[in-house]
Amino acid sequence: MLLTKQDEQEIDQALQVWRQGDLSRDAGLEFLHRADLSRPHSPASVQAAEEVLTNDGEAIETGATVVLDEVQGVVMLSQTCDVVRNCCLRPFVEIAPLIKVDELWVEEIRRLKRPAFAFVPATADEHLVADLDRTMTLEKSLVSRWTRISGWETDDELRDFAHALARKRSRFAFPDDFVAAARRLQTYLSSKHNSQTAEGAYLRALYEIRVRAAPSWDEDEVLLSWWFIKEAEPAGVEVNWSMFLDRLLARFDQTGRFRLDPPNACRLEDMTARDYVESDRLDLDRLSIQA
């Protein structure tokens, strides 16, 4: 059965109000992926494997199986210009599920410090964010039957959402030996960020951390320049960025090929455009390791 002209028009009309970052909280929304249930390792595949064992009581065969997972909502990832185009010319859109995270993570996700997720203003009070590790492609006819909820209210909120999507795809893959040298530093950043200590106050005052390798990451000896970009001054503590950064970078292992320039504590407007584009951002949750 082919799509009728009336169906096409109804789908297109329904999609005209959808925008990137919008969401649906309709009951019964499901997310799917394929898994080998003989070796399950996600919550959804583990549950599916347990159900098979309970119902059949037999060994699970190796192979790809579709796993369905009911979710609390879904978020539109496709760009608005693609969402509103004719469903026959551009039949697909991409979505991500909403998942609940710890309350402390929500602000970190809003500030782009956890690139596996995207902040969704409409569901932030419920601690629901977009899980960018899980995406699904579906046809627009399905979306046309959903109840749309506006995911954002201002251009800045949409811009931040789009930035989060770009960050997920464009993270720099640091060399393995840099990842090893920064391991103690990374552990410290993650453990202290939300602590009610002077260190936590400094870390929460940061917008991002960037590092540049000179002459390049591939050289036998590499000089690293660090920028600790401030969003504000640390609250409730005596401000001494130089002392804090010296103590912080003492956790970076310099026994290998890396040497450190004195770190810079600055605001974004204090960096040159060249310094920014030639440096790479460190993530709070993990460093990207080259394949």
Short mmCIF file of N, CA and C in Angstrom, two decimals, residues 151-286:
data_model
loop_
_atom_site.label_atom_id
_atom_site.label_comp_id
_atom_site.label_asym_id
_atom_site.label_seq_id
_atom_site.Cartn_x
_atom_site.Cartn_y
_atom_site.Cartn_z
N GLY A 151 10.81 21.72 23.91
CA GLY A 151 11.94 21.37 24.77
C GLY A 151 12.70 22.57 25.28
N TRP A 152 12.50 23.74 24.69
CA TRP A 152 13.27 24.92 25.05
C TRP A 152 12.42 26.16 24.77
N GLU A 153 12.85 27.31 25.31
CA GLU A 153 12.09 28.55 25.16
C GLU A 153 12.87 29.67 24.50
N THR A 154 14.19 29.65 24.63
CA THR A 154 14.99 30.76 24.11
C THR A 154 15.98 30.26 23.06
N ASP A 155 16.48 31.18 22.25
CA ASP A 155 17.48 30.83 21.24
C ASP A 155 18.75 30.31 21.91
N ASP A 156 19.11 30.87 23.05
CA ASP A 156 20.30 30.42 23.75
C ASP A 156 20.16 28.97 24.19
N GLU A 157 18.98 28.58 24.63
CA GLU A 157 18.76 27.19 25.05
C GLU A 157 18.88 26.24 23.85
N LEU A 158 18.33 26.63 22.71
CA LEU A 158 18.46 25.81 21.51
C LEU A 158 19.92 25.75 21.07
N ARG A 159 20.61 26.88 21.15
CA ARG A 159 22.01 26.92 20.74
C ARG A 159 22.85 25.98 21.63
N ASP A 160 22.56 25.97 22.92
CA ASP A 160 23.28 25.08 23.84
C ASP A 160 22.99 23.62 23.53
N PHE A 161 21.74 23.32 23.18
CA PHE A 161 21.39 21.94 22.83
C PHE A 161 22.13 21.49 21.58
N ALA A 162 22.14 22.34 20.56
CA ALA A 162 22.86 22.01 19.33
C ALA A 162 24.35 21.85 19.60
N HIS A 163 24.89 22.69 20.49
CA HIS A 163 26.31 22.60 20.85
C HIS A 163 26.59 21.27 21.52
N ALA A 164 25.68 20.81 22.38
CA ALA A 164 25.87 19.51 23.05
C ALA A 164 25.90 18.37 22.03
N LEU A 165 25.05 18.44 21.01
CA LEU A 165 25.05 17.41 19.97
C LEU A 165 26.37 17.43 19.20
N ALA A 166 26.85 18.62 18.88
CA ALA A 166 28.11 18.73 18.16
C ALA A 166 29.28 18.23 18.99
N ARG A 167 29.26 18.52 20.29
CA ARG A 167 30.34 18.08 21.18
C ARG A 167 30.44 16.56 21.21
N LYS A 168 29.30 15.91 21.18
CA LYS A 168 29.29 14.44 21.23
C LYS A 168 30.04 13.85 20.03
N ARG A 169 29.89 14.48 18.88
CA ARG A 169 30.47 13.93 17.65
C ARG A 169 31.90 14.42 17.39
N SER A 170 32.28 15.53 18.02
CA SER A 170 33.54 16.17 17.62
C SER A 170 34.61 16.14 18.70
N ARG A 171 34.44 15.33 19.74
CA ARG A 171 35.46 15.29 20.79
C ARG A 171 36.80 14.82 20.23
N PHE A 172 37.84 15.47 20.69
CA PHE A 172 39.19 15.11 20.25
C PHE A 172 39.63 13.80 20.93
N ALA A 173 40.27 12.93 20.15
CA ALA A 173 40.78 11.66 20.69
C ALA A 173 42.22 11.87 21.14
N PHE A 174 42.43 12.04 22.44
CA PHE A 174 43.77 12.28 22.96
C PHE A 174 44.62 11.03 22.85
N PRO A 175 45.93 11.17 22.66
CA PRO A 175 46.82 10.01 22.60
C PRO A 175 46.75 9.19 23.90
N ASP A 176 46.99 7.89 23.76
CA ASP A 176 46.88 6.99 24.91
C ASP A 176 47.80 7.39 26.05
N ASP A 177 49.03 7.83 25.73
CA ASP A 177 49.95 8.15 26.81
C ASP A 177 49.56 9.44 27.53
N PHE A 178 48.88 10.36 26.83
CA PHE A 178 48.34 11.53 27.51
C PHE A 178 47.22 11.13 28.46
N VAL A 179 46.35 10.22 28.00
CA VAL A 179 45.26 9.73 28.85
C VAL A 179 45.83 9.11 30.11
N ALA A 180 46.90 8.31 29.96
CA ALA A 180 47.52 7.68 31.13
C ALA A 180 48.14 8.73 32.05
N ALA A 181 48.81 9.72 31.46
CA ALA A 181 49.46 10.75 32.27
C ALA A 181 48.43 11.61 33.01
N ALA A 182 47.25 11.77 32.44
CA ALA A 182 46.22 12.63 33.04
C ALA A 182 45.26 11.87 33.93
N ARG A 183 45.48 10.57 34.13
CA ARG A 183 44.48 9.76 34.86
C ARG A 183 44.25 10.26 36.28
N ARG A 184 45.32 10.54 37.02
CA ARG A 184 45.15 11.03 38.39
C ARG A 184 44.45 12.38 38.40
N LEU A 185 44.80 13.22 37.46
CA LEU A 185 44.17 14.53 37.35
C LEU A 185 42.68 14.38 37.04
N GLN A 186 42.35 13.50 36.11
CA GLN A 186 40.96 13.30 35.73
C GLN A 186 40.13 12.76 36.89
N THR A 187 40.70 11.81 37.62
CA THR A 187 40.00 11.25 38.78
C THR A 187 39.74 12.33 39.81
N TYR A 188 40.73 13.19 40.02
CA TYR A 188 40.59 14.28 40.99
C TYR A 188 39.50 15.26 40.55
N LEU A 189 39.49 15.63 39.27
CA LEU A 189 38.48 16.55 38.78
C LEU A 189 37.08 16.00 39.00
N SER A 190 36.88 14.72 38.71
CA SER A 190 35.56 14.12 38.84
C SER A 190 35.14 14.00 40.30
N SER A 191 36.09 13.65 41.18
CA SER A 191 35.75 13.41 42.58
C SER A 191 35.52 14.70 43.36
N LYS A 192 36.19 15.78 42.97
CA LYS A 192 36.12 17.02 43.74
C LYS A 192 35.11 18.03 43.20
N HIS A 193 34.62 17.82 41.98
CA HIS A 193 33.80 18.84 41.35
C HIS A 193 32.59 19.23 42.18
N ASN A 194 31.91 18.26 42.77
CA ASN A 194 30.70 18.55 43.53
C ASN A 194 30.91 18.57 45.04
N SER A 195 32.15 18.47 45.47
CA SER A 195 32.42 18.46 46.90
C SER A 195 32.31 19.87 47.48
N GLN A 196 31.89 19.96 48.74
CA GLN A 196 31.78 21.26 49.42
C GLN A 196 33.11 21.63 50.04
N THR A 197 34.10 21.80 49.17
CA THR A 197 35.46 22.14 49.58
C THR A 197 35.94 23.30 48.72
N ALA A 198 37.12 23.83 49.09
CA ALA A 198 37.70 24.90 48.28
C ALA A 198 37.97 24.42 46.86
N GLU A 199 38.45 23.18 46.74
CA GLU A 199 38.71 22.63 45.41
C GLU A 199 37.43 22.56 44.59
N GLY A 200 36.35 22.11 45.23
CA GLY A 200 35.08 22.03 44.53
C GLY A 200 34.59 23.40 44.08
N ALA A 201 34.81 24.41 44.92
CA ALA A 201 34.40 25.77 44.55
C ALA A 201 35.16 26.26 43.32
N TYR A 202 36.46 25.99 43.27
CA TYR A 202 37.25 26.38 42.10
C TYR A 202 36.77 25.65 40.85
N LEU A 203 36.55 24.35 40.96
CA LEU A 203 36.17 23.57 39.79
C LEU A 203 34.80 23.97 39.27
N ARG A 204 33.88 24.26 40.17
CA ARG A 204 32.54 24.69 39.73
C ARG A 204 32.57 26.07 39.09
N ALA A 205 33.60 26.85 39.38
CA ALA A 205 33.73 28.18 38.78
C ALA A 205 34.26 28.12 37.35
N LEU A 206 34.72 26.95 36.92
CA LEU A 206 35.29 26.82 35.58
C LEU A 206 34.23 26.57 34.53
N TYR A 207 34.39 27.22 33.39
CA TYR A 207 33.54 26.96 32.24
C TYR A 207 34.05 25.75 31.47
N GLU A 208 35.36 25.69 31.25
CA GLU A 208 35.96 24.53 30.60
C GLU A 208 37.47 24.58 30.79
N ILE A 209 38.11 23.44 30.49
CA ILE A 209 39.56 23.33 30.53
C ILE A 209 40.03 22.94 29.14
N ARG A 210 41.04 23.67 28.62
CA ARG A 210 41.54 23.37 27.28
C ARG A 210 43.05 23.19 27.34
N VAL A 211 43.57 22.35 26.44
CA VAL A 211 45.00 22.09 26.40
C VAL A 211 45.47 22.08 24.95
N ARG A 212 46.66 22.64 24.71
CA ARG A 212 47.25 22.67 23.37
C ARG A 212 48.61 22.00 23.40
N ALA A 213 48.88 21.18 22.40
CA ALA A 213 50.16 20.48 22.29
C ALA A 213 51.03 21.17 21.25
N ALA A 214 52.30 21.44 21.61
CA ALA A 214 53.23 22.07 20.67
C ALA A 214 54.54 21.28 20.65
N PRO A 215 55.11 21.06 19.47
CA PRO A 215 54.59 21.49 18.16
C PRO A 215 53.38 20.68 17.67
N SER A 216 53.20 19.42 18.17
CA SER A 216 52.01 18.63 17.84
C SER A 216 51.94 17.46 18.82
N TRP A 217 50.81 16.76 18.81
CA TRP A 217 50.64 15.60 19.70
C TRP A 217 51.55 14.44 19.31
N ASP A 218 52.09 14.45 18.11
CA ASP A 218 52.86 13.30 17.62
C ASP A 218 54.36 13.40 17.87
N GLU A 219 54.82 14.52 18.42
CA GLU A 219 56.25 14.72 18.59
C GLU A 219 56.80 13.87 19.75
N ASP A 220 58.13 13.66 19.72
CA ASP A 220 58.78 12.90 20.79
C ASP A 220 58.75 13.65 22.12
N GLU A 221 58.79 14.98 22.05
CA GLU A 221 58.64 15.80 23.25
C GLU A 221 57.59 16.87 22.97
N VAL A 222 56.62 16.96 23.86
CA VAL A 222 55.45 17.82 23.64
C VAL A 222 55.31 18.80 24.79
N LEU A 223 55.16 20.08 24.45
CA LEU A 223 54.90 21.11 25.44
C LEU A 223 53.40 21.37 25.49
N LEU A 224 52.81 21.24 26.66
CA LEU A 224 51.37 21.41 26.83
C LEU A 224 51.07 22.76 27.46
N SER A 225 50.21 23.53 26.78
CA SER A 225 49.70 24.78 27.34
C SER A 225 48.27 24.56 27.81
N TRP A 226 47.97 25.03 29.02
CA TRP A 226 46.67 24.78 29.63
C TRP A 226 45.93 26.10 29.83
N TRP A 227 44.64 26.09 29.51
CA TRP A 227 43.76 27.22 29.81
C TRP A 227 42.61 26.73 30.70
N PHE A 228 42.51 27.33 31.86
CA PHE A 228 41.39 27.06 32.76
C PHE A 228 40.46 28.26 32.65
N ILE A 229 39.40 28.09 31.89
CA ILE A 229 38.52 29.21 31.53
C ILE A 229 37.46 29.38 32.61
N LYS A 230 37.46 30.54 33.22
CA LYS A 230 36.57 30.82 34.35
C LYS A 230 35.21 31.31 33.88
N GLU A 231 34.17 30.78 34.50
CA GLU A 231 32.83 31.33 34.31
C GLU A 231 32.53 32.35 35.41
N ALA A 232 33.19 32.18 36.54
CA ALA A 232 33.03 33.08 37.69
C ALA A 232 34.22 32.88 38.60
N GLU A 233 34.26 33.61 39.69
CA GLU A 233 35.27 33.38 40.72
C GLU A 233 34.72 32.37 41.73
N PRO A 234 35.59 31.55 42.34
CA PRO A 234 35.10 30.56 43.30
C PRO A 234 34.40 31.23 44.48
N ALA A 235 33.27 30.67 44.89
CA ALA A 235 32.46 31.29 45.93
C ALA A 235 32.88 30.79 47.31
N GLY A 236 33.01 31.75 48.25
CA GLY A 236 33.21 31.39 49.64
C GLY A 236 34.62 30.98 50.00
N VAL A 237 35.60 31.22 49.14
CA VAL A 237 36.98 30.86 49.44
C VAL A 237 37.90 32.02 49.05
N GLU A 238 39.09 32.02 49.63
CA GLU A 238 40.09 33.00 49.22
C GLU A 238 40.58 32.66 47.82
N VAL A 239 40.59 33.65 46.94
CA VAL A 239 40.90 33.39 45.53
C VAL A 239 42.40 33.46 45.29
N ASN A 240 42.97 32.33 44.87
CA ASN A 240 44.37 32.27 44.49
C ASN A 240 44.49 31.20 43.40
N TRP A 241 44.18 31.60 42.18
CA TRP A 241 44.16 30.65 41.08
C TRP A 241 45.52 30.03 40.83
N SER A 242 46.59 30.80 40.96
CA SER A 242 47.92 30.28 40.69
C SER A 242 48.25 29.11 41.60
N MET A 243 47.97 29.25 42.89
CA MET A 243 48.25 28.18 43.83
C MET A 243 47.37 26.96 43.55
N PHE A 244 46.09 27.20 43.27
CA PHE A 244 45.18 26.09 42.99
C PHE A 244 45.62 25.31 41.76
N LEU A 245 45.97 26.01 40.68
CA LEU A 245 46.33 25.32 39.44
C LEU A 245 47.65 24.59 39.57
N ASP A 246 48.60 25.14 40.29
CA ASP A 246 49.87 24.44 40.52
C ASP A 246 49.61 23.11 41.24
N ARG A 247 48.77 23.15 42.26
CA ARG A 247 48.45 21.93 42.99
C ARG A 247 47.67 20.95 42.11
N LEU A 248 46.81 21.49 41.29
CA LEU A 248 46.01 20.64 40.41
C LEU A 248 46.88 19.90 39.40
N LEU A 249 47.76 20.63 38.72
CA LEU A 249 48.57 20.02 37.67
C LEU A 249 49.73 19.20 38.24
N ALA A 250 49.95 19.28 39.53
CA ALA A 250 50.93 18.38 40.15
C ALA A 250 50.46 16.93 40.04
N ARG A 251 49.18 16.74 39.75
CA ARG A 251 48.64 15.39 39.60
C ARG A 251 48.81 14.86 38.18
N PHE A 252 49.38 15.68 37.29
CA PHE A 252 49.66 15.22 35.93
C PHE A 252 51.05 14.60 35.90
N ASP A 253 51.17 13.41 35.36
CA ASP A 253 52.43 12.67 35.33
C ASP A 253 53.33 13.22 34.21
N GLN A 254 54.45 13.83 34.58
CA GLN A 254 55.37 14.40 33.60
C GLN A 254 56.61 13.52 33.39
N THR A 255 56.52 12.25 33.70
CA THR A 255 57.67 11.38 33.52
C THR A 255 57.84 10.94 32.08
N GLY A 256 56.85 11.15 31.23
CA GLY A 256 56.92 10.76 29.83
C GLY A 256 57.37 11.89 28.93
N ARG A 257 56.75 12.01 27.77
CA ARG A 257 57.20 12.99 26.77
C ARG A 257 56.53 14.36 26.93
N PHE A 258 55.68 14.51 27.93
CA PHE A 258 54.94 15.77 28.08
C PHE A 258 55.60 16.71 29.09
N ARG A 259 55.68 17.98 28.72
CA ARG A 259 56.13 19.03 29.62
C ARG A 259 55.04 20.09 29.69
N LEU A 260 54.96 20.82 30.80
CA LEU A 260 53.85 21.74 31.00
C LEU A 260 54.32 23.19 31.03
N ASP A 261 53.64 24.03 30.26
CA ASP A 261 53.76 25.48 30.42
C ASP A 261 53.03 25.89 31.69
N PRO A 262 53.36 27.03 32.27
CA PRO A 262 52.56 27.53 33.40
C PRO A 262 51.10 27.67 32.97
N PRO A 263 50.16 27.21 33.78
CA PRO A 263 48.74 27.24 33.39
C PRO A 263 48.18 28.65 33.39
N ASN A 264 47.15 28.86 32.59
CA ASN A 264 46.48 30.16 32.49
C ASN A 264 45.08 30.07 33.05
N ALA A 265 44.74 30.91 34.02
CA ALA A 265 43.36 31.06 34.49
C ALA A 265 42.82 32.33 33.86
N CYS A 266 41.78 32.23 33.05
CA CYS A 266 41.29 33.39 32.31
C CYS A 266 39.81 33.23 32.03
N ARG A 267 39.22 34.29 31.53
CA ARG A 267 37.87 34.22 31.01
C ARG A 267 37.93 33.97 29.50
N LEU A 268 36.82 33.52 28.96
CA LEU A 268 36.79 33.17 27.54
C LEU A 268 37.24 34.35 26.67
N GLU A 269 36.83 35.55 27.03
CA GLU A 269 37.18 36.72 26.21
C GLU A 269 38.67 37.07 26.31
N ASP A 270 39.38 36.47 27.25
CA ASP A 270 40.81 36.73 27.39
C ASP A 270 41.66 35.86 26.47
N MET A 271 41.06 34.80 25.92
CA MET A 271 41.79 33.93 24.99
C MET A 271 41.76 34.51 23.59
N THR A 272 42.81 34.27 22.82
CA THR A 272 42.76 34.62 21.41
C THR A 272 41.99 33.53 20.67
N ALA A 273 41.47 33.88 19.51
CA ALA A 273 40.76 32.88 18.69
C ALA A 273 41.71 31.76 18.30
N ARG A 274 42.97 32.07 18.03
CA ARG A 274 43.94 31.05 17.66
C ARG A 274 44.19 30.08 18.81
N ASP A 275 44.35 30.62 20.02
CA ASP A 275 44.55 29.75 21.18
C ASP A 275 43.38 28.79 21.35
N TYR A 276 42.17 29.30 21.12
CA TYR A 276 40.99 28.46 21.33
C TYR A 276 40.90 27.35 20.28
N VAL A 277 41.03 27.70 19.02
CA VAL A 277 40.83 26.69 17.97
C VAL A 277 41.99 25.71 17.89
N GLU A 278 43.17 26.09 18.37
CA GLU A 278 44.32 25.17 18.34
C GLU A 278 44.42 24.32 19.60
N SER A 279 43.50 24.50 20.54
CA SER A 279 43.50 23.70 21.77
C SER A 279 42.30 22.76 21.77
N ASP A 280 42.34 21.80 22.69
CA ASP A 280 41.29 20.79 22.77
C ASP A 280 40.71 20.75 24.17
N ARG A 281 39.43 20.49 24.25
CA ARG A 281 38.72 20.54 25.51
C ARG A 281 38.81 19.20 26.24
N LEU A 282 39.03 19.28 27.56
CA LEU A 282 38.98 18.10 28.42
C LEU A 282 37.56 17.89 28.90
N ASP A 283 37.10 16.64 28.91
CA ASP A 283 35.77 16.32 29.42
C ASP A 283 35.86 15.95 30.89
N LEU A 284 34.79 16.26 31.62
CA LEU A 284 34.76 15.91 33.03
C LEU A 284 34.58 14.42 33.25
N ASP A 285 33.75 13.78 32.41
CA ASP A 285 33.42 12.39 32.69
C ASP A 285 34.46 11.41 32.17
N ARG A 286 35.13 11.74 31.05
CA ARG A 286 36.16 10.82 30.57
C ARG A 286 36.96 11.52 29.47
#
